[in-house]
Amino acid sequence: LLSRRQRQMCIRDRINILFAGRFVPQKGIPVLINIIKRVDEKVFYFHIAGKGPLEEIILQELGNKSNVRITPPIFSLAQYLSSFDYVFIPSEHEGLNSLSIESSINKVPVIINDIDGLNETLPQNYPLKVKNNCIDEYMTLFTDVIPTIDRVSLIDSVYQYSCQKFDIQQMQKQYELSLIHI
């Protein structure tokens, strides 16, 4: 169950988007700032959780925005993911991204930069990804796609995909089969 504080984090009548990560360039902080400055403040509310060397820039650029809450890292984040409507991951490079997998398993769609590692956590035809962190493509997602998307179908497809692809027994079996071919 969510604590009273966590339930109060999300804003009613807005699409609540979480960015959770280190405040470093490779996590796409410049893109995050750019997008937040462009989206409709009456439609989207961003929860930015983390810490790092770009924290001061985030505070300077977004600290006075009416649709942004900046907090320290959220510990045990997985148990709070379902509080949010979407998770935004504009990373420049990643390994296999656990936040994307945890979001899908918790039935929260992610909005991503289509990069190796990150794109491997979602179905190939996933509609909420952009190439090269393209601001125009993100804006199309935020203005045209996200407000009208069939979230129930999207959630179902990413949940099923994650449960099948990242099932521990299935992963172990694939690993063992790969050892046979060495």
PDB file of N, CA, C and O in Angstrom, residues 112 114 119-130 141 145 149 153-154 157-158 161:
ATOM      1  N   ILE A 112      10.321   6.332 -23.966  1.00  0.00           N
ATOM      2  CA  ILE A 112      11.767   6.094 -24.013  1.00  0.00           C
ATOM      3  C   ILE A 112      12.432   6.644 -25.267  1.00  0.00           C
ATOM      4  O   ILE A 112      11.800   6.844 -26.294  1.00  0.00           O
ATOM      5  N   ASP A 114      14.795   5.375 -28.084  1.00  0.00           N
ATOM      6  CA  ASP A 114      14.958   4.052 -28.699  1.00  0.00           C
ATOM      7  C   ASP A 114      16.443   3.723 -28.848  1.00  0.00           C
ATOM      8  O   ASP A 114      17.031   3.907 -29.903  1.00  0.00           O
ATOM      9  N   ASN A 119      15.526  -0.363 -25.454  1.00  0.00           N
ATOM     10  CA  ASN A 119      14.496  -0.869 -26.371  1.00  0.00           C
ATOM     11  C   ASN A 119      14.324  -2.389 -26.272  1.00  0.00           C
ATOM     12  O   ASN A 119      13.314  -2.923 -26.695  1.00  0.00           O
ATOM     13  N   GLU A 120      15.300  -3.076 -25.689  1.00  0.00           N
ATOM     14  CA  GLU A 120      15.198  -4.524 -25.516  1.00  0.00           C
ATOM     15  C   GLU A 120      14.219  -4.912 -24.406  1.00  0.00           C
ATOM     16  O   GLU A 120      13.868  -6.078 -24.264  1.00  0.00           O
ATOM     17  N   THR A 121      13.764  -3.917 -23.633  1.00  0.00           N
ATOM     18  CA  THR A 121      12.838  -4.183 -22.538  1.00  0.00           C
ATOM     19  C   THR A 121      11.383  -4.097 -22.973  1.00  0.00           C
ATOM     20  O   THR A 121      10.485  -4.343 -22.155  1.00  0.00           O
ATOM     21  N   LEU A 122      11.135  -3.763 -24.251  1.00  0.00           N
ATOM     22  CA  LEU A 122       9.772  -3.530 -24.746  1.00  0.00           C
ATOM     23  C   LEU A 122       9.550  -4.232 -26.072  1.00  0.00           C
ATOM     24  O   LEU A 122      10.506  -4.515 -26.794  1.00  0.00           O
ATOM     25  N   PRO A 123       8.285  -4.463 -26.425  1.00  0.00           N
ATOM     26  CA  PRO A 123       8.006  -5.064 -27.737  1.00  0.00           C
ATOM     27  C   PRO A 123       8.543  -4.182 -28.866  1.00  0.00           C
ATOM     28  O   PRO A 123       8.621  -2.958 -28.730  1.00  0.00           O
ATOM     29  N   GLN A 124       8.915  -4.805 -29.964  1.00  0.00           N
ATOM     30  CA  GLN A 124       9.515  -4.080 -31.082  1.00  0.00           C
ATOM     31  C   GLN A 124       8.610  -2.975 -31.627  1.00  0.00           C
ATOM     32  O   GLN A 124       9.082  -1.915 -31.994  1.00  0.00           O
ATOM     33  N   ASN A 125       7.316  -3.195 -31.645  1.00  0.00           N
ATOM     34  CA  ASN A 125       6.388  -2.208 -32.198  1.00  0.00           C
ATOM     35  C   ASN A 125       5.847  -1.241 -31.136  1.00  0.00           C
ATOM     36  O   ASN A 125       4.823  -0.598 -31.347  1.00  0.00           O
ATOM     37  N   TYR A 126       6.520  -1.103 -30.024  1.00  0.00           N
ATOM     38  CA  TYR A 126       6.080  -0.245 -28.919  1.00  0.00           C
ATOM     39  C   TYR A 126       5.933   1.203 -29.399  1.00  0.00           C
ATOM     40  O   TYR A 126       6.862   1.766 -29.989  1.00  0.00           O
ATOM     41  N   PRO A 127       4.798   1.843 -29.146  1.00  0.00           N
ATOM     42  CA  PRO A 127       4.533   3.156 -29.743  1.00  0.00           C
ATOM     43  C   PRO A 127       5.103   4.370 -29.016  1.00  0.00           C
ATOM     44  O   PRO A 127       5.095   5.471 -29.571  1.00  0.00           O
ATOM     45  N   LEU A 128       5.619   4.209 -27.791  1.00  0.00           N
ATOM     46  CA  LEU A 128       6.070   5.378 -27.031  1.00  0.00           C
ATOM     47  C   LEU A 128       7.591   5.474 -26.976  1.00  0.00           C
ATOM     48  O   LEU A 128       8.190   5.670 -25.914  1.00  0.00           O
ATOM     49  N   LYS A 129       8.218   5.360 -28.143  1.00  0.00           N
ATOM     50  CA  LYS A 129       9.676   5.506 -28.209  1.00  0.00           C
ATOM     51  C   LYS A 129      10.015   6.405 -29.376  1.00  0.00           C
ATOM     52  O   LYS A 129       9.284   6.488 -30.360  1.00  0.00           O
ATOM     53  N   VAL A 130      11.140   7.109 -29.233  1.00  0.00           N
ATOM     54  CA  VAL A 130      11.597   8.025 -30.281  1.00  0.00           C
ATOM     55  C   VAL A 130      13.052   7.707 -30.624  1.00  0.00           C
ATOM     56  O   VAL A 130      13.785   7.147 -29.815  1.00  0.00           O
ATOM     57  N   LEU A 141       4.462  12.672 -29.337  1.00  0.00           N
ATOM     58  CA  LEU A 141       3.954  11.720 -28.347  1.00  0.00           C
ATOM     59  C   LEU A 141       3.149  12.446 -27.270  1.00  0.00           C
ATOM     60  O   LEU A 141       2.047  12.016 -26.915  1.00  0.00           O
ATOM     61  N   VAL A 145      -0.233  11.534 -29.061  1.00  0.00           N
ATOM     62  CA  VAL A 145      -0.343  10.097 -28.789  1.00  0.00           C
ATOM     63  C   VAL A 145      -0.778   9.815 -27.347  1.00  0.00           C
ATOM     64  O   VAL A 145      -1.788   9.130 -27.118  1.00  0.00           O
ATOM     65  N   ILE A 149      -4.077   7.604 -26.403  1.00  0.00           N
ATOM     66  CA  ILE A 149      -3.710   6.192 -26.543  1.00  0.00           C
ATOM     67  C   ILE A 149      -4.618   5.289 -25.707  1.00  0.00           C
ATOM     68  O   ILE A 149      -5.122   5.697 -24.662  1.00  0.00           O
ATOM     69  N   SER A 153      -4.871  -1.403 -23.399  1.00  0.00           N
ATOM     70  CA  SER A 153      -4.225  -2.329 -24.346  1.00  0.00           C
ATOM     71  C   SER A 153      -2.705  -2.219 -24.273  1.00  0.00           C
ATOM     72  O   SER A 153      -2.000  -3.234 -24.322  1.00  0.00           O
ATOM     73  N   LEU A 154      -2.207  -0.999 -24.175  1.00  0.00           N
ATOM     74  CA  LEU A 154      -0.760  -0.785 -24.090  1.00  0.00           C
ATOM     75  C   LEU A 154      -0.196  -1.453 -22.836  1.00  0.00           C
ATOM     76  O   LEU A 154       0.796  -2.177 -22.902  1.00  0.00           O
ATOM     77  N   SER A 157      -0.154  -5.245 -23.197  1.00  0.00           N
ATOM     78  CA  SER A 157       0.884  -5.778 -24.083  1.00  0.00           C
ATOM     79  C   SER A 157       2.271  -5.715 -23.447  1.00  0.00           C
ATOM     80  O   SER A 157       3.033  -6.662 -23.552  1.00  0.00           O
ATOM     81  N   VAL A 158       2.611  -4.615 -22.773  1.00  0.00           N
ATOM     82  CA  VAL A 158       3.949  -4.541 -22.170  1.00  0.00           C
ATOM     83  C   VAL A 158       4.060  -5.429 -20.934  1.00  0.00           C
ATOM     84  O   VAL A 158       5.116  -5.995 -20.667  1.00  0.00           O
ATOM     85  N   TYR A 161       4.526  -8.959 -22.327  1.00  0.00           N
ATOM     86  CA  TYR A 161       5.871  -9.053 -22.893  1.00  0.00           C
ATOM     87  C   TYR A 161       6.916  -9.203 -21.780  1.00  0.00           C
ATOM     88  O   TYR A 161       7.785 -10.076 -21.840  1.00  0.00           O
TER      89      TYR A 161
END
